[in-house]
CSV table of C-alpha atoms in Angstrom, one decimal:
chain,number,residue,atom,x,y,z
A,208,MET,CA,-10.5,238.1,86.9
A,209,THR,CA,-13.6,240.2,86.5
A,210,ALA,CA,-14.0,242.7,83.7
A,211,LEU,CA,-13.7,246.4,84.5
A,212,ALA,CA,-17.2,247.8,84.8
A,213,VAL,CA,-17.7,251.2,83.3
A,214,PRO,CA,-20.4,253.1,85.3
A,215,SER,CA,-23.3,254.6,83.5
A,216,VAL,CA,-23.1,257.8,85.6
A,217,GLN,CA,-21.7,260.7,83.5
A,218,ARG,CA,-19.1,263.2,84.6
A,219,SER,CA,-20.2,266.0,86.9
A,220,LYS,CA,-21.9,268.8,85.0
A,221,GLY,CA,-19.5,271.5,83.8
A,222,MET,CA,-16.3,269.6,84.7
A,223,ARG,CA,-13.8,268.7,82.0
A,224,ASP,CA,-12.3,265.5,80.7
A,225,LEU,CA,-9.2,266.1,78.7
A,226,LEU,CA,-8.8,263.2,76.3
A,227,PRO,CA,-5.6,262.5,74.4
A,228,ALA,CA,-6.3,264.9,71.5
A,229,ASP,CA,-7.1,267.6,74.1
A,230,MET,CA,-3.9,266.9,76.0
A,231,HIS,CA,-1.8,267.1,72.9
A,232,ALA,CA,-3.1,270.7,72.4
A,233,PHE,CA,-2.9,271.3,76.2
A,234,ARG,CA,0.8,270.5,76.3
A,235,ARG,CA,1.5,272.5,73.2
A,236,VAL,CA,0.0,275.6,74.8
A,237,VAL,CA,1.6,275.0,78.2
A,238,ASP,CA,5.1,274.5,76.6
A,239,ALA,CA,4.8,277.7,74.7
A,240,PHE,CA,3.6,279.6,77.8
A,241,ARG,CA,6.3,278.2,80.0
A,242,GLN,CA,8.9,279.1,77.5
A,243,ALA,CA,7.7,282.7,77.1
A,244,ALA,CA,7.3,283.2,80.9
A,245,SER,CA,10.7,281.7,81.7
A,246,LEU,CA,12.4,283.9,79.1
A,247,TRP,CA,11.0,287.0,80.9
A,248,GLY,CA,12.3,285.6,84.3
A,249,TYR,CA,9.1,284.2,85.8
A,250,ASP,CA,9.2,281.2,88.3
A,251,GLU,CA,6.4,278.6,88.6
A,252,ILE,CA,4.0,278.5,91.5
A,253,ARG,CA,1.0,276.3,92.4
A,254,THR,CA,-1.7,277.0,95.0
A,255,PRO,CA,-4.2,274.7,96.7
A,256,THR,CA,-7.4,273.8,95.0
A,257,ILE,CA,-9.3,274.6,98.3
A,258,GLU,CA,-8.9,278.0,99.9
A,259,THR,CA,-10.7,279.7,102.7
A,260,TYR,CA,-13.9,281.6,101.8
A,261,SER,CA,-12.7,284.6,103.8
A,262,LEU,CA,-9.7,285.0,101.5
A,263,PHE,CA,-12.1,286.2,98.8
A,264,THR,CA,-14.7,288.0,101.0
A,265,SER,CA,-12.7,290.0,103.6
A,266,THR,CA,-10.9,292.2,101.1
A,267,GLY,CA,-13.7,292.8,98.6
A,268,ALA,CA,-11.5,291.5,95.8
A,269,LEU,CA,-14.3,289.7,94.0
A,270,THR,CA,-17.5,291.3,92.8
A,271,PRO,CA,-20.8,290.2,94.3
A,272,ARG,CA,-21.6,288.5,91.0
A,273,MET,CA,-18.3,286.5,91.1
A,274,LEU,CA,-18.9,285.5,94.8
A,275,SER,CA,-22.3,284.2,93.9
A,276,ARG,CA,-20.7,281.7,91.6
A,277,VAL,CA,-18.1,280.1,93.9
A,278,TYR,CA,-18.4,276.5,95.1
A,279,SER,CA,-18.3,276.8,98.9
A,280,PHE,CA,-18.8,274.2,101.7
A,281,LEU,CA,-17.8,273.5,105.3
A,282,ASP,CA,-14.4,271.9,105.9
A,283,TRP,CA,-15.1,270.0,109.2
A,284,ASP,CA,-12.4,269.9,111.9
A,285,GLY,CA,-13.6,268.1,114.9
A,286,TRP,CA,-16.7,270.0,116.2
A,287,SER,CA,-15.9,273.2,114.3
A,288,GLY,CA,-15.9,274.0,110.7
A,289,GLU,CA,-14.5,276.6,108.4
A,290,ARG,CA,-16.1,277.7,105.1
A,291,VAL,CA,-13.9,276.9,102.2
A,292,VAL,CA,-14.2,277.3,98.4
A,293,LEU,CA,-12.9,275.5,95.4
A,294,ARG,CA,-10.4,278.0,93.9
A,295,PRO,CA,-12.5,280.5,91.8
A,296,ASP,CA,-9.6,282.6,90.8
A,297,SER,CA,-5.8,282.2,90.9
A,298,THR,CA,-4.6,285.8,91.3
A,299,ILE,CA,-5.7,286.2,94.9
A,300,PRO,CA,-4.3,282.8,96.1
A,301,VAL,CA,-0.9,283.5,94.3
A,302,ALA,CA,-0.6,286.9,96.1
A,303,ARG,CA,-1.5,285.1,99.4
A,304,ALA,CA,1.0,282.3,98.9
A,305,ALA,CA,3.8,284.8,97.9
A,306,ALA,CA,3.2,286.9,101.0
A,307,GLU,CA,3.0,283.9,103.3
A,308,GLY,CA,6.1,282.3,101.8
A,309,GLY,CA,8.1,285.5,102.4
A,310,LEU,CA,8.9,286.2,98.8
A,311,THR,CA,10.6,289.6,98.2
A,312,TRP,CA,9.1,292.2,95.8
A,313,PRO,CA,9.1,292.4,92.9
A,314,ALA,CA,8.2,288.8,92.3
A,315,ARG,CA,7.5,287.3,88.9
A,316,LEU,CA,5.4,284.1,89.1
A,317,TYR,CA,3.5,281.9,86.7
A,318,TYR,CA,1.1,279.0,87.1
A,319,VAL,CA,-0.9,276.5,85.1
A,320,GLN,CA,-4.0,275.4,87.2
A,321,ASN,CA,-7.7,275.1,87.1
A,322,VAL,CA,-10.4,277.3,88.7
A,323,PHE,CA,-14.0,276.5,89.5
A,324,ARG,CA,-17.0,278.9,89.0
A,325,PHE,CA,-20.7,277.8,89.1
A,326,SER,CA,-22.7,278.4,85.9
A,327,GLU,CA,-26.1,277.1,84.8
A,328,THR,CA,-25.1,276.6,81.2
A,329,GLU,CA,-21.3,277.1,80.7
A,330,ASP,CA,-18.3,275.1,81.8
A,331,ARG,CA,-17.7,275.2,85.5
A,332,GLU,CA,-14.0,274.2,85.4
A,333,ASP,CA,-11.6,276.4,83.5
A,334,TRP,CA,-7.8,275.9,83.0
A,335,GLN,CA,-5.6,278.9,83.0
A,336,CYS,CA,-2.0,279.7,82.1
A,337,GLY,CA,-1.4,282.8,84.2
A,338,ILE,CA,1.3,285.1,85.4
A,339,GLU,CA,1.4,287.6,88.3
A,340,PHE,CA,4.1,290.3,88.4
A,341,LEU,CA,3.8,291.3,92.1
A,342,GLY,CA,5.3,294.7,92.7
A,343,ALA,CA,5.3,295.5,89.0
A,344,PRO,CA,6.1,299.2,88.1
A,345,PRO,CA,3.4,301.0,86.1
A,346,VAL,CA,3.5,300.8,82.3
A,347,LEU,CA,6.8,298.8,82.2
A,348,GLY,CA,5.2,296.0,84.2
A,349,ASP,CA,2.0,296.2,82.2
A,350,LEU,CA,4.0,296.0,79.0
A,351,GLU,CA,6.0,293.0,80.2
A,352,VAL,CA,3.0,291.0,81.2
A,353,ALA,CA,1.2,291.8,77.9
A,354,ALA,CA,4.4,290.7,76.0
A,355,VAL,CA,4.4,287.3,77.7
A,356,GLY,CA,0.8,286.7,76.4
A,357,CYS,CA,1.7,287.9,72.9
A,358,GLU,CA,4.8,285.8,72.7
A,359,THR,CA,2.9,282.7,73.9
A,360,LEU,CA,0.1,283.2,71.3
A,361,GLU,CA,2.6,284.0,68.5
A,362,ALA,CA,4.5,280.8,69.3
A,363,LEU,CA,1.2,278.9,68.7
A,364,GLY,CA,0.7,280.6,65.3
A,365,LEU,CA,-1.8,283.2,66.5
A,366,GLN,CA,-1.6,286.9,65.7
A,367,PRO,CA,-3.8,288.4,68.5
A,368,ARG,CA,-5.1,292.0,68.6
A,369,ILE,CA,-4.7,293.6,72.0
A,370,ARG,CA,-7.7,295.5,73.3
A,371,LEU,CA,-6.6,298.1,75.8
A,372,GLY,CA,-8.7,299.8,78.4
A,373,HIS,CA,-8.2,301.3,81.9
A,374,ALA,CA,-10.2,300.8,85.1
A,375,GLY,CA,-9.4,304.4,86.0
A,376,VAL,CA,-11.4,305.8,83.2
A,377,SER,CA,-14.6,304.0,84.3
A,378,GLU,CA,-13.9,304.9,88.0
A,379,ALA,CA,-13.5,308.6,87.0
A,380,VAL,CA,-16.8,308.7,85.1
A,381,ALA,CA,-18.6,306.9,87.9
A,382,GLY,CA,-17.0,309.3,90.5
A,383,ALA,CA,-18.0,312.4,88.5
A,384,LEU,CA,-21.6,311.1,88.2
A,385,SER,CA,-21.7,310.5,91.9
A,386,ALA,CA,-20.2,314.0,92.7
A,387,SER,CA,-22.9,315.5,90.5
A,388,GLY,CA,-25.6,313.7,92.4
A,389,ILE,CA,-26.6,311.8,89.3
A,390,ALA,CA,-25.7,308.2,90.3
A,391,ASP,CA,-24.5,306.2,93.3
A,392,ILE,CA,-20.9,305.2,92.6
A,393,ARG,CA,-21.0,301.6,93.9
A,394,PRO,CA,-24.0,300.4,91.8
A,395,ALA,CA,-22.5,302.3,88.8
A,396,LEU,CA,-19.2,300.5,89.2
A,397,ASP,CA,-21.0,297.1,89.5
A,398,ARG,CA,-22.8,297.8,86.2
A,399,ILE,CA,-19.5,298.8,84.5
A,400,GLU,CA,-17.9,295.5,85.6
A,401,ARG,CA,-20.7,293.6,83.9
A,402,GLU,CA,-21.5,295.7,80.9
A,403,GLY,CA,-18.7,298.1,80.4
A,404,LEU,CA,-18.7,301.9,80.3
A,405,SER,CA,-21.7,302.0,78.0
A,406,ALA,CA,-23.8,301.1,81.0
A,407,LEU,CA,-23.6,304.7,82.2
A,408,ARG,CA,-24.8,306.3,79.0
A,409,GLY,CA,-28.2,306.9,80.4
A,410,GLU,CA,-27.1,308.7,83.5
A,411,ALA,CA,-24.4,310.7,81.6
A,412,ARG,CA,-27.1,312.4,79.4
A,413,ALA,CA,-27.9,314.5,82.4
A,414,HIS,CA,-24.4,316.0,82.3
A,415,PRO,CA,-23.5,317.2,78.8
A,416,GLN,CA,-19.7,317.1,79.3
A,417,LEU,CA,-19.8,313.6,80.7
A,418,ALA,CA,-22.2,312.5,77.9
A,419,ALA,CA,-19.7,313.7,75.2
A,420,PHE,CA,-16.8,311.9,77.0
A,421,VAL,CA,-18.7,308.6,77.4
A,422,GLU,CA,-19.9,308.7,73.8
A,423,VAL,CA,-16.3,308.9,72.5
A,424,ALA,CA,-14.8,306.6,75.2
A,425,THR,CA,-17.1,303.8,74.3
A,426,GLY,CA,-16.0,303.7,70.7
A,427,ARG,CA,-13.1,301.4,69.6
A,428,SER,CA,-10.2,302.7,67.6
A,429,GLU,CA,-6.8,301.6,66.4
A,430,ASP,CA,-5.6,305.2,66.3
A,431,PRO,CA,-4.1,306.5,69.6
A,432,ALA,CA,-5.3,309.9,68.6
A,433,LEU,CA,-8.6,308.8,70.3
A,434,LEU,CA,-6.8,309.3,73.7
A,435,ALA,CA,-5.9,312.9,72.9
A,436,ASN,CA,-9.5,313.6,71.9
A,437,LEU,CA,-10.7,312.2,75.2
A,438,ALA,CA,-8.1,314.3,77.2
A,439,ALA,CA,-9.5,317.4,75.5
A,440,LEU,CA,-13.0,316.3,76.4
A,441,ALA,CA,-12.3,315.5,80.0
A,442,GLY,CA,-12.4,319.1,81.3
A,443,PRO,CA,-12.6,320.0,85.1
A,444,ALA,CA,-15.1,317.2,85.9
A,445,LEU,CA,-12.8,314.5,84.7
A,446,GLU,CA,-9.3,315.7,85.5
A,447,GLY,CA,-8.6,312.5,87.3
A,448,VAL,CA,-8.8,310.6,84.0
A,449,LEU,CA,-5.7,312.2,82.4
A,450,PRO,CA,-3.1,309.9,84.1
A,451,ALA,CA,-5.1,306.8,83.0
A,452,LEU,CA,-5.2,308.1,79.4
A,453,ALA,CA,-1.5,308.7,79.4
A,454,GLU,CA,-0.7,305.2,80.6
A,455,VAL,CA,-2.9,303.7,77.9
A,456,GLU,CA,-1.2,305.8,75.3
A,457,SER,CA,2.3,304.8,76.5
A,458,LEU,CA,1.4,301.1,76.4
A,459,ALA,CA,-0.3,301.4,73.0
A,460,ARG,CA,2.7,303.0,71.4
A,461,ALA,CA,5.1,300.5,72.9
A,462,LEU,CA,3.0,297.5,71.7
A,463,THR,CA,2.5,299.0,68.3
A,464,GLY,CA,6.2,299.7,68.0
A,465,SER,CA,6.9,296.1,68.7
A,466,GLY,CA,4.7,295.0,65.7
A,467,ARG,CA,1.6,294.2,67.6
A,468,ARG,CA,-1.9,295.2,66.6
A,469,VAL,CA,-3.7,297.4,69.3
A,470,VAL,CA,-7.3,298.6,69.7
A,471,ILE,CA,-8.2,301.3,72.2
A,472,ASP,CA,-11.4,300.1,73.9
A,473,LEU,CA,-11.9,302.1,77.1
A,474,GLY,CA,-15.5,300.9,77.4
A,475,MET,CA,-14.6,297.2,77.9
A,476,PRO,CA,-16.1,295.4,81.0
A,477,HIS,CA,-13.9,293.7,83.6
A,478,ASP,CA,-15.2,291.1,86.0
A,479,PHE,CA,-12.8,291.6,88.9
A,480,ALA,CA,-13.2,294.4,91.4
A,481,TYR,CA,-9.4,294.5,92.1
A,482,TYR,CA,-8.4,296.0,88.8
A,483,THR,CA,-7.0,299.5,89.3
A,484,GLY,CA,-5.2,300.4,86.0
A,485,VAL,CA,-4.6,299.2,82.5
A,486,VAL,CA,-6.8,296.2,81.4
A,487,PHE,CA,-6.3,294.2,78.2
A,488,GLU,CA,-7.6,291.3,76.2
A,489,PHE,CA,-6.0,289.2,73.5
A,490,GLU,CA,-8.5,288.6,70.7
A,491,GLU,CA,-8.6,287.3,67.1
A,492,ASP,CA,-11.5,286.9,64.8
A,493,GLY,CA,-14.0,287.2,67.6
A,494,ALA,CA,-12.2,284.8,69.9
A,495,VAL,CA,-10.8,286.0,73.2
A,496,TRP,CA,-7.6,284.1,74.1
A,497,GLY,CA,-6.9,285.7,77.4
A,498,ARG,CA,-7.1,288.9,79.5
A,499,GLY,CA,-5.3,290.7,82.3
A,500,GLY,CA,-4.4,294.0,83.8
A,501,ARG,CA,-3.1,296.1,86.7
A,502,TYR,CA,-4.5,295.5,90.2
A,503,ALA,CA,-3.9,296.1,93.9
A,504,PRO,CA,-3.1,292.8,95.6
A,505,VAL,CA,-5.1,292.0,98.6
A,506,GLY,CA,-4.1,290.6,102.0
A,507,GLU,CA,-1.5,291.3,104.6
A,508,GLY,CA,2.1,291.6,103.4
A,509,THR,CA,1.3,291.9,99.7
A,510,PRO,CA,2.8,294.7,97.6
A,511,ALA,CA,0.9,297.9,96.7
A,512,THR,CA,0.5,297.1,93.1
A,513,ALA,CA,0.8,294.3,90.6
A,514,CYS,CA,-0.1,293.2,87.0
A,515,GLY,CA,-1.3,289.8,85.9
A,516,MET,CA,-2.6,288.0,82.9
A,517,GLY,CA,-4.4,284.7,82.2
A,518,LEU,CA,-4.8,282.8,79.0
A,519,ASP,CA,-8.0,280.7,78.5
A,520,LEU,CA,-6.8,277.2,77.9
A,521,GLY,CA,-10.3,275.9,77.1
A,522,THR,CA,-10.7,278.4,74.2
A,523,LEU,CA,-7.2,277.7,73.0
A,524,LEU,CA,-7.6,273.9,73.1
A,525,ALA,CA,-10.7,274.1,71.0
A,526,HIS,CA,-8.8,276.1,68.4
A,527,LEU,CA,-5.6,274.1,68.4
A,528,ARG,CA,-6.9,270.6,68.8
A,529,PRO,CA,-7.3,269.8,65.1
A,530,THR,CA,-3.7,270.6,64.4
A,531,SER,CA,-2.1,269.2,67.6
A,532,ARG,CA,-0.9,265.7,66.9
A,533,VAL,CA,2.1,263.9,68.3
A,534,ARG,CA,4.2,261.6,66.2
A,535,PRO,CA,2.8,258.0,66.2
A,536,ALA,CA,5.0,255.4,67.9
A,537,VAL,CA,7.0,253.1,65.6
A,538,PRO,CA,5.8,249.5,66.1
A,539,VAL,CA,8.6,247.3,67.3
A,540,ILE,CA,7.5,243.7,66.5
A,541,PRO,CA,9.3,240.7,68.1
A,542,GLU,CA,8.7,237.7,65.8
A,543,GLY,CA,8.9,235.2,68.7
A,544,PRO,CA,9.2,234.9,72.5
A,545,GLY,CA,13.0,234.8,72.2
A,546,ASP,CA,13.1,238.1,70.4
A,547,VAL,CA,11.6,240.2,73.2
A,548,ASP,CA,15.0,241.1,74.8
A,549,ARG,CA,16.4,242.5,71.5
A,550,ALA,CA,13.1,244.2,70.8
A,551,MET,CA,13.5,246.0,74.1
A,552,ALA,CA,17.0,247.1,73.1
A,553,VAL,CA,15.6,248.4,69.8
A,554,ALA,CA,12.9,250.4,71.6
A,555,ARG,CA,15.4,251.9,74.0
A,556,ALA,CA,17.7,252.9,71.2
A,557,LEU,CA,14.9,254.7,69.4
A,558,HIS,CA,13.8,256.4,72.5
A,559,ARG,CA,17.3,257.8,73.1
A,560,SER,CA,17.1,259.3,69.6
A,561,GLY,CA,13.8,261.0,70.3
A,562,ILE,CA,11.7,258.5,68.2
A,563,PRO,CA,8.5,257.2,69.8
A,564,ALA,CA,8.4,253.4,69.7
A,565,ALA,CA,6.1,250.8,71.3
A,566,PHE,CA,5.7,247.0,71.2
A,567,ALA,CA,3.2,245.6,68.7
A,568,GLY,CA,2.1,242.3,67.4
A,569,SER,CA,1.9,243.7,63.8
A,570,ALA,CA,2.6,246.8,61.8
A,571,ASP,CA,-1.2,247.6,61.6
A,572,GLY,CA,-0.7,249.7,58.6
A,573,SER,CA,2.0,252.0,60.1
A,574,GLU,CA,4.3,253.6,57.6
A,575,LEU,CA,7.3,252.7,59.7
A,576,ALA,CA,7.9,249.5,61.7
A,577,VAL,CA,10.7,247.3,62.9
A,578,CYS,CA,10.6,243.6,62.9
A,579,VAL,CA,13.0,241.8,65.3
A,580,GLY,CA,13.8,238.1,64.6
A,581,GLY,CA,16.9,236.5,66.0
A,582,GLU,CA,19.9,238.5,64.7
A,583,ARG,CA,17.8,240.0,61.9
A,584,LEU,CA,16.4,243.5,62.0
A,585,VAL,CA,14.0,244.6,59.3
A,586,ALA,CA,12.9,248.2,58.9
A,587,ARG,CA,9.6,248.6,57.1
A,588,THR,CA,9.5,252.0,55.4
A,589,PRO,CA,7.4,253.6,52.6
A,590,ALA,CA,10.2,252.8,50.2
A,591,GLY,CA,10.1,249.1,51.1
A,592,ASP,CA,11.6,246.7,53.6
A,593,GLN,CA,15.3,247.1,54.5
A,594,ALA,CA,17.4,244.5,56.3
A,595,MET,CA,19.8,246.0,58.8
A,596,THR,CA,22.8,244.4,60.5
A,597,ALA,CA,23.6,247.0,63.2
A,598,LEU,CA,21.3,248.8,65.6
A,599,ASP,CA,22.9,252.2,65.0
A,600,ASP,CA,22.2,251.8,61.3
A,601,LEU,CA,18.6,251.1,62.0
A,602,VAL,CA,18.3,254.2,64.3
A,603,GLY,CA,20.0,256.4,61.6
A,604,LEU,CA,17.5,255.2,59.0
A,605,LEU,CA,14.5,255.8,61.1
A,606,VAL,CA,15.7,259.3,62.2
A,607,GLN,CA,15.9,260.2,58.5
A,608,GLN,CA,12.4,258.8,57.9
A,609,LYS,CA,10.8,260.6,60.8
């Protein structure tokens, strides 16, 4: 038999290996997420890794910047070929799958899957825990989606602060600048998606009312009174911003009332062109755990509105990995070839009681171990070796030790 040759070629740039320590943290996050999503009535969905390129281009759902980062290639079929992409986003495919599958609205769906986006320096494969509430009602749907994220992070021992913004605020400012002949609306919105509302400060100086509004709106505050100040500053040029401010206020008060920390940040950027309403991020000590918001689903047969959220598994894994450890398996040591059958019975009995156990040739310094020799069972514990006569007694002892 030849030895397994390990190639010298390294993994593809930007892709992820999840080693055992990473997977321990991965399962910890996924279990907390699935529990939270299930308690709110969400069902799991999974979409293909490869989707058609036109799914993301025909509807204008992704910004030009996002489209420039997708992995695309031709999927040959005989003499013809269709351009396809590695899934750069999960929201759009989930809406497509739900519509094609004939799901009725509203539909609550969650997923755990990876997405691929080209980058010169950053990771190119990201894992997401995400939910999509398709057909979600305004405010209540936004609150529910944010609550799933909060409950997941709280189950992991995190106490996130929720940054709240609204795409309607940025759109109203860009629209007012366009109506005044100060800026073209599309380039203005593209800059907001990259940099946030502060990107329009320069143009807003030509319109004193807009300048005052933008200056206040780009400040962060934990006091919902900021929204009342902005409503007073809106005036005739920004009447369209009032419903957006009211939605943010309702969501902020509900989240604060449930014991969550909230920051009003109407100047926050958002990468996706499909956001139409409240947007939010979960942050703690400078780390962003996830983000989401209200959007208009794209594609034939999709509902008029929805709300979604995605948690960044990569960031969470880096934070949780040092504390995510599984219990080590108890070594089960057959003393001779004739003891293997009984050693198997010991391992099975321990497994039924939820105790990890695996065969070993020696205890290798483990605090707990079981030696099997003939009719003799010896449990090695920190308190010393204990001879056992019955398998049930051995299991009971190890349950107490673990």
